[in-house]
């Protein structure tokens, strides 16, 4: 069985301001680094064979914090980037409505299509599942990409809210296909003070 852990990067200032990040390279803020350390501590006693990350700094830094604890190098892949948000990158919902009206979601605005993000995300998953069969692979990526991957691989998955920052979702692959063993779990953040 191949096991993949899907991790969303730690929080950034644009996350807290509710700005569309897309592929703009926004770093973690201090809370995001704290979240990554909390997840790394949670993973201390788990065995992971590989760590892959989006090449955007918020994902890379999250992955490197985890790597420092579990002792595996981080490999990056551009296919793990967040959905490109075109002209909306850096804007809040209010700013989008003010600029393009309430129907802004119907406009192209250069936003990457669902089909494109699914295609690149699945190409990565299929490649590593074939090449690293039977291994445990941690992937640090972004909310939209993780959500699209899950919906594409697991037909009956129910996603009714956002993928949490530094959440971990475990999916497993065997001869009968994919299943989800853990979904959007942030228990490592619960009841902790944001102090080292």
PDB file of C-alpha atoms in Angstrom:
ATOM      1  CA  UNK A   1       0.000   0.000   0.000  1.00  0.00           C
ATOM      2  CA  UNK A   2       1.204   3.508  -0.861  1.00  0.00           C
ATOM      3  CA  UNK A   3       0.424   6.180   1.727  1.00  0.00           C
ATOM      4  CA  UNK A   4       0.323   9.892   0.905  1.00  0.00           C
ATOM      5  CA  UNK A   5       0.040  12.622   3.514  1.00  0.00           C
ATOM      6  CA  UNK A   6      -1.345  15.852   2.051  1.00  0.00           C
ATOM      7  CA  UNK A   7      -0.403  18.903   4.127  1.00  0.00           C
ATOM      8  CA  UNK A   8      -1.518  22.469   3.531  1.00  0.00           C
ATOM      9  CA  UNK A   9       1.154  25.094   4.222  1.00  0.00           C
ATOM     10  CA  UNK A  10       1.089  27.242   7.365  1.00  0.00           C
ATOM     11  CA  UNK A  11      -0.812  30.507   7.471  1.00  0.00           C
ATOM     12  CA  UNK A  12       0.411  33.718   5.822  1.00  0.00           C
ATOM     13  CA  UNK A  13      -0.463  37.388   6.218  1.00  0.00           C
ATOM     14  CA  UNK A  14      -2.573  37.199   3.054  1.00  0.00           C
ATOM     15  CA  UNK A  15      -4.478  34.257   4.545  1.00  0.00           C
ATOM     16  CA  UNK A  16      -5.304  36.332   7.622  1.00  0.00           C
ATOM     17  CA  UNK A  17      -6.339  39.270   5.395  1.00  0.00           C
ATOM     18  CA  UNK A  18      -8.424  36.876   3.260  1.00  0.00           C
ATOM     19  CA  UNK A  19      -6.574  37.826   0.074  1.00  0.00           C
ATOM     20  CA  UNK A  20      -6.423  35.492  -2.922  1.00  0.00           C
ATOM     21  CA  UNK A  21      -2.843  34.206  -2.933  1.00  0.00           C
ATOM     22  CA  UNK A  22      -2.759  31.912  -5.917  1.00  0.00           C
ATOM     23  CA  UNK A  23       0.818  31.646  -7.145  1.00  0.00           C
ATOM     24  CA  UNK A  24       2.006  34.934  -5.654  1.00  0.00           C
ATOM     25  CA  UNK A  25       4.949  33.945  -3.456  1.00  0.00           C
ATOM     26  CA  UNK A  26       3.823  35.051   0.000  1.00  0.00           C
ATOM     27  CA  UNK A  27       5.909  33.766   2.952  1.00  0.00           C
ATOM     28  CA  UNK A  28       4.641  32.253   6.176  1.00  0.00           C
ATOM     29  CA  UNK A  29       3.995  34.648   9.033  1.00  0.00           C
ATOM     30  CA  UNK A  30       5.041  33.829  12.611  1.00  0.00           C
ATOM     31  CA  UNK A  31       1.788  32.002  13.290  1.00  0.00           C
ATOM     32  CA  UNK A  32       2.361  29.910  10.162  1.00  0.00           C
ATOM     33  CA  UNK A  33       5.834  28.958  11.393  1.00  0.00           C
ATOM     34  CA  UNK A  34       4.389  28.034  14.780  1.00  0.00           C
ATOM     35  CA  UNK A  35       1.754  25.888  13.048  1.00  0.00           C
ATOM     36  CA  UNK A  36       4.452  24.128  11.000  1.00  0.00           C
ATOM     37  CA  UNK A  37       6.494  23.422  14.147  1.00  0.00           C
ATOM     38  CA  UNK A  38       3.387  22.014  15.861  1.00  0.00           C
ATOM     39  CA  UNK A  39       2.759  19.694  12.902  1.00  0.00           C
ATOM     40  CA  UNK A  40       6.426  18.679  12.799  1.00  0.00           C
ATOM     41  CA  UNK A  41       6.274  17.775  16.490  1.00  0.00           C
ATOM     42  CA  UNK A  42       3.156  15.682  15.831  1.00  0.00           C
ATOM     43  CA  UNK A  43       4.975  13.806  13.050  1.00  0.00           C
ATOM     44  CA  UNK A  44       8.100  13.131  15.161  1.00  0.00           C
ATOM     45  CA  UNK A  45       7.283   9.489  15.794  1.00  0.00           C
ATOM     46  CA  UNK A  46       5.920   8.728  12.330  1.00  0.00           C
ATOM     47  CA  UNK A  47       7.965   7.173   9.550  1.00  0.00           C
ATOM     48  CA  UNK A  48       7.848   9.064   6.241  1.00  0.00           C
ATOM     49  CA  UNK A  49      10.067   8.058   3.338  1.00  0.00           C
ATOM     50  CA  UNK A  50       9.893  11.228   1.218  1.00  0.00           C
ATOM     51  CA  UNK A  51       8.847  14.872   1.483  1.00  0.00           C
ATOM     52  CA  UNK A  52       7.697  16.779  -1.588  1.00  0.00           C
ATOM     53  CA  UNK A  53       6.579  20.394  -1.707  1.00  0.00           C
ATOM     54  CA  UNK A  54       5.217  23.067  -3.980  1.00  0.00           C
ATOM     55  CA  UNK A  55       8.061  25.417  -4.924  1.00  0.00           C
ATOM     56  CA  UNK A  56       6.276  28.442  -3.420  1.00  0.00           C
ATOM     57  CA  UNK A  57       8.021  29.682  -0.265  1.00  0.00           C
ATOM     58  CA  UNK A  58       5.062  29.230   2.115  1.00  0.00           C
ATOM     59  CA  UNK A  59       4.955  25.523   1.248  1.00  0.00           C
ATOM     60  CA  UNK A  60       8.740  25.069   1.102  1.00  0.00           C
ATOM     61  CA  UNK A  61       9.250  26.651   4.525  1.00  0.00           C
ATOM     62  CA  UNK A  62       6.486  24.493   6.020  1.00  0.00           C
ATOM     63  CA  UNK A  63       8.086  21.404   4.473  1.00  0.00           C
ATOM     64  CA  UNK A  64      11.576  22.377   5.656  1.00  0.00           C
ATOM     65  CA  UNK A  65      10.370  22.827   9.237  1.00  0.00           C
ATOM     66  CA  UNK A  66       8.867  19.328   9.084  1.00  0.00           C
ATOM     67  CA  UNK A  67      12.001  17.963   7.386  1.00  0.00           C
ATOM     68  CA  UNK A  68      14.144  19.326  10.200  1.00  0.00           C
ATOM     69  CA  UNK A  69      12.256  17.078  12.606  1.00  0.00           C
ATOM     70  CA  UNK A  70      11.824  13.912  10.551  1.00  0.00           C
ATOM     71  CA  UNK A  71      15.199  14.044   8.847  1.00  0.00           C
ATOM     72  CA  UNK A  72      14.262  13.775   5.169  1.00  0.00           C
ATOM     73  CA  UNK A  73      15.247  16.230   2.420  1.00  0.00           C
ATOM     74  CA  UNK A  74      12.570  18.346   0.711  1.00  0.00           C
ATOM     75  CA  UNK A  75      12.096  17.927  -3.033  1.00  0.00           C
ATOM     76  CA  UNK A  76      10.033  20.558  -4.864  1.00  0.00           C
ATOM     77  CA  UNK A  77       7.753  20.218  -7.872  1.00  0.00           C
ATOM     78  CA  UNK A  78       6.038  23.075  -9.706  1.00  0.00           C
ATOM     79  CA  UNK A  79       2.960  20.901 -10.304  1.00  0.00           C
ATOM     80  CA  UNK A  80       2.152  21.178  -6.581  1.00  0.00           C
ATOM     81  CA  UNK A  81       1.622  24.966  -6.770  1.00  0.00           C
ATOM     82  CA  UNK A  82      -1.646  26.602  -5.811  1.00  0.00           C
ATOM     83  CA  UNK A  83      -4.247  27.398  -8.455  1.00  0.00           C
ATOM     84  CA  UNK A  84      -3.214  30.495 -10.411  1.00  0.00           C
ATOM     85  CA  UNK A  85      -5.714  33.250  -9.569  1.00  0.00           C
ATOM     86  CA  UNK A  86      -4.873  35.652 -12.414  1.00  0.00           C
ATOM     87  CA  UNK A  87      -5.947  39.261 -11.928  1.00  0.00           C
ATOM     88  CA  UNK A  88      -7.580  38.436  -8.584  1.00  0.00           C
ATOM     89  CA  UNK A  89      -4.289  37.607  -6.832  1.00  0.00           C
ATOM     90  CA  UNK A  90      -3.748  39.938  -3.892  1.00  0.00           C
ATOM     91  CA  UNK A  91      -7.395  41.025  -3.693  1.00  0.00           C
ATOM     92  CA  UNK A  92     -10.034  40.531  -1.015  1.00  0.00           C
ATOM     93  CA  UNK A  93     -13.617  39.529  -1.867  1.00  0.00           C
ATOM     94  CA  UNK A  94     -14.755  43.119  -1.251  1.00  0.00           C
ATOM     95  CA  UNK A  95     -12.105  44.440  -3.628  1.00  0.00           C
ATOM     96  CA  UNK A  96     -13.122  41.916  -6.306  1.00  0.00           C
ATOM     97  CA  UNK A  97     -16.777  42.922  -6.043  1.00  0.00           C
ATOM     98  CA  UNK A  98     -15.862  46.631  -6.173  1.00  0.00           C
ATOM     99  CA  UNK A  99     -13.680  46.116  -9.250  1.00  0.00           C
ATOM    100  CA  UNK A 100     -15.645  43.518 -11.268  1.00  0.00           C
ATOM    101  CA  UNK A 101     -19.101  43.369  -9.665  1.00  0.00           C
ATOM    102  CA  UNK A 102     -20.928  40.548  -7.898  1.00  0.00           C
ATOM    103  CA  UNK A 103     -20.606  38.328 -10.979  1.00  0.00           C
ATOM    104  CA  UNK A 104     -16.797  38.424 -10.905  1.00  0.00           C
ATOM    105  CA  UNK A 105     -16.634  34.608 -10.609  1.00  0.00           C
ATOM    106  CA  UNK A 106     -18.239  34.327 -14.061  1.00  0.00           C
ATOM    107  CA  UNK A 107     -15.361  36.292 -15.620  1.00  0.00           C
ATOM    108  CA  UNK A 108     -12.130  34.668 -16.797  1.00  0.00           C
ATOM    109  CA  UNK A 109      -9.700  37.188 -15.262  1.00  0.00           C
ATOM    110  CA  UNK A 110      -6.847  34.833 -16.202  1.00  0.00           C
ATOM    111  CA  UNK A 111      -7.741  32.324 -13.458  1.00  0.00           C
ATOM    112  CA  UNK A 112      -6.468  28.778 -13.981  1.00  0.00           C
ATOM    113  CA  UNK A 113      -9.209  26.341 -14.938  1.00  0.00           C
ATOM    114  CA  UNK A 114     -10.316  23.519 -12.665  1.00  0.00           C
ATOM    115  CA  UNK A 115      -9.290  21.084 -15.406  1.00  0.00           C
ATOM    116  CA  UNK A 116      -5.746  22.489 -15.487  1.00  0.00           C
ATOM    117  CA  UNK A 117      -5.149  22.242 -11.723  1.00  0.00           C
ATOM    118  CA  UNK A 118      -6.613  18.706 -11.628  1.00  0.00           C
ATOM    119  CA  UNK A 119      -4.444  17.649 -14.556  1.00  0.00           C
ATOM    120  CA  UNK A 120      -1.149  18.838 -13.069  1.00  0.00           C
ATOM    121  CA  UNK A 121      -1.983  17.666  -9.549  1.00  0.00           C
ATOM    122  CA  UNK A 122      -2.984  14.191 -10.694  1.00  0.00           C
ATOM    123  CA  UNK A 123       0.049  13.903 -12.995  1.00  0.00           C
ATOM    124  CA  UNK A 124       2.265  14.322  -9.935  1.00  0.00           C
ATOM    125  CA  UNK A 125       0.246  11.912  -7.771  1.00  0.00           C
ATOM    126  CA  UNK A 126       0.159   9.251 -10.500  1.00  0.00           C
ATOM    127  CA  UNK A 127       3.898   9.587 -11.119  1.00  0.00           C
ATOM    128  CA  UNK A 128       4.949   9.184  -7.491  1.00  0.00           C
ATOM    129  CA  UNK A 129       2.395   6.452  -6.805  1.00  0.00           C
ATOM    130  CA  UNK A 130       3.915   4.424  -9.628  1.00  0.00           C
ATOM    131  CA  UNK A 131       7.563   5.263  -8.881  1.00  0.00           C
ATOM    132  CA  UNK A 132       7.368   5.026  -5.078  1.00  0.00           C
ATOM    133  CA  UNK A 133       4.891   2.180  -4.745  1.00  0.00           C
ATOM    134  CA  UNK A 134       4.520   0.960  -1.176  1.00  0.00           C
ATOM    135  CA  UNK A 135       6.212   4.014   0.347  1.00  0.00           C
ATOM    136  CA  UNK A 136       5.002   6.819   2.637  1.00  0.00           C
ATOM    137  CA  UNK A 137       5.142  10.234   0.965  1.00  0.00           C
ATOM    138  CA  UNK A 138       4.430  13.589   2.594  1.00  0.00           C
ATOM    139  CA  UNK A 139       3.310  16.351   0.202  1.00  0.00           C
ATOM    140  CA  UNK A 140       3.144  19.993   1.309  1.00  0.00           C
ATOM    141  CA  UNK A 141       0.913  21.990  -0.991  1.00  0.00           C
ATOM    142  CA  UNK A 142      -2.060  24.362  -1.055  1.00  0.00           C
ATOM    143  CA  UNK A 143      -5.761  24.308  -0.211  1.00  0.00           C
ATOM    144  CA  UNK A 144      -7.295  24.334  -3.691  1.00  0.00           C
ATOM    145  CA  UNK A 145      -4.859  21.781  -5.115  1.00  0.00           C
ATOM    146  CA  UNK A 146      -5.398  19.414  -2.188  1.00  0.00           C
ATOM    147  CA  UNK A 147      -9.168  19.749  -2.487  1.00  0.00           C
ATOM    148  CA  UNK A 148      -9.131  19.071  -6.248  1.00  0.00           C
ATOM    149  CA  UNK A 149      -6.866  16.038  -5.803  1.00  0.00           C
ATOM    150  CA  UNK A 150      -9.134  14.582  -3.115  1.00  0.00           C
ATOM    151  CA  UNK A 151     -12.310  15.099  -5.153  1.00  0.00           C
ATOM    152  CA  UNK A 152     -10.658  13.502  -8.191  1.00  0.00           C
ATOM    153  CA  UNK A 153      -9.318  10.416  -6.405  1.00  0.00           C
ATOM    154  CA  UNK A 154     -12.058   9.695  -3.855  1.00  0.00           C
ATOM    155  CA  UNK A 155     -15.544   9.980  -5.328  1.00  0.00           C
ATOM    156  CA  UNK A 156     -17.475   9.869  -2.043  1.00  0.00           C
ATOM    157  CA  UNK A 157     -15.366  12.372  -0.098  1.00  0.00           C
ATOM    158  CA  UNK A 158     -17.387  15.187   1.475  1.00  0.00           C
ATOM    159  CA  UNK A 159     -15.602  18.540   1.756  1.00  0.00           C
ATOM    160  CA  UNK A 160     -17.819  21.145   3.405  1.00  0.00           C
ATOM    161  CA  UNK A 161     -15.276  23.725   4.482  1.00  0.00           C
ATOM    162  CA  UNK A 162     -11.760  24.983   3.802  1.00  0.00           C
ATOM    163  CA  UNK A 163      -8.673  22.803   4.067  1.00  0.00           C
ATOM    164  CA  UNK A 164      -7.027  24.043   7.281  1.00  0.00           C
ATOM    165  CA  UNK A 165      -3.535  25.520   7.429  1.00  0.00           C
ATOM    166  CA  UNK A 166      -1.069  22.730   8.354  1.00  0.00           C
ATOM    167  CA  UNK A 167      -3.905  20.202   8.275  1.00  0.00           C
ATOM    168  CA  UNK A 168      -2.931  16.678   7.305  1.00  0.00           C
ATOM    169  CA  UNK A 169      -5.037  14.371   5.168  1.00  0.00           C
ATOM    170  CA  UNK A 170      -3.928  10.756   4.679  1.00  0.00           C
ATOM    171  CA  UNK A 171      -4.861   8.895   1.504  1.00  0.00           C
ATOM    172  CA  UNK A 172      -3.899   5.304   0.748  1.00  0.00           C
ATOM    173  CA  UNK A 173      -3.602   3.471  -2.552  1.00  0.00           C
ATOM    174  CA  UNK A 174      -3.836  -0.280  -3.072  1.00  0.00           C
ATOM    175  CA  UNK A 175      -5.084  -2.645  -5.786  1.00  0.00           C
ATOM    176  CA  UNK A 176      -8.698  -1.600  -5.204  1.00  0.00           C
ATOM    177  CA  UNK A 177      -7.975   2.124  -5.553  1.00  0.00           C
ATOM    178  CA  UNK A 178      -7.815   5.106  -3.196  1.00  0.00           C
ATOM    179  CA  UNK A 179      -9.281   5.612   0.271  1.00  0.00           C
ATOM    180  CA  UNK A 180      -9.027   8.381   2.849  1.00  0.00           C
ATOM    181  CA  UNK A 181      -7.729   7.382   6.274  1.00  0.00           C
ATOM    182  CA  UNK A 182      -7.639  10.854   7.850  1.00  0.00           C
ATOM    183  CA  UNK A 183      -9.175  14.107   6.608  1.00  0.00           C
ATOM    184  CA  UNK A 184      -8.208  17.746   7.231  1.00  0.00           C
ATOM    185  CA  UNK A 185      -6.881  17.015  10.725  1.00  0.00           C
ATOM    186  CA  UNK A 186      -5.463  19.903  12.785  1.00  0.00           C
ATOM    187  CA  UNK A 187      -5.448  18.282  16.222  1.00  0.00           C
ATOM    188  CA  UNK A 188      -1.788  19.344  16.628  1.00  0.00           C
ATOM    189  CA  UNK A 189      -3.002  22.980  16.847  1.00  0.00           C
ATOM    190  CA  UNK A 190      -5.700  22.419  19.445  1.00  0.00           C
ATOM    191  CA  UNK A 191      -5.155  23.683  22.970  1.00  0.00           C
ATOM    192  CA  UNK A 192      -1.634  24.966  22.329  1.00  0.00           C
ATOM    193  CA  UNK A 193      -0.237  28.420  23.020  1.00  0.00           C
ATOM    194  CA  UNK A 194       1.607  30.074  20.159  1.00  0.00           C
ATOM    195  CA  UNK A 195       4.891  30.080  22.082  1.00  0.00           C
ATOM    196  CA  UNK A 196       7.942  27.914  21.501  1.00  0.00           C
TER     197      UNK A 196
END
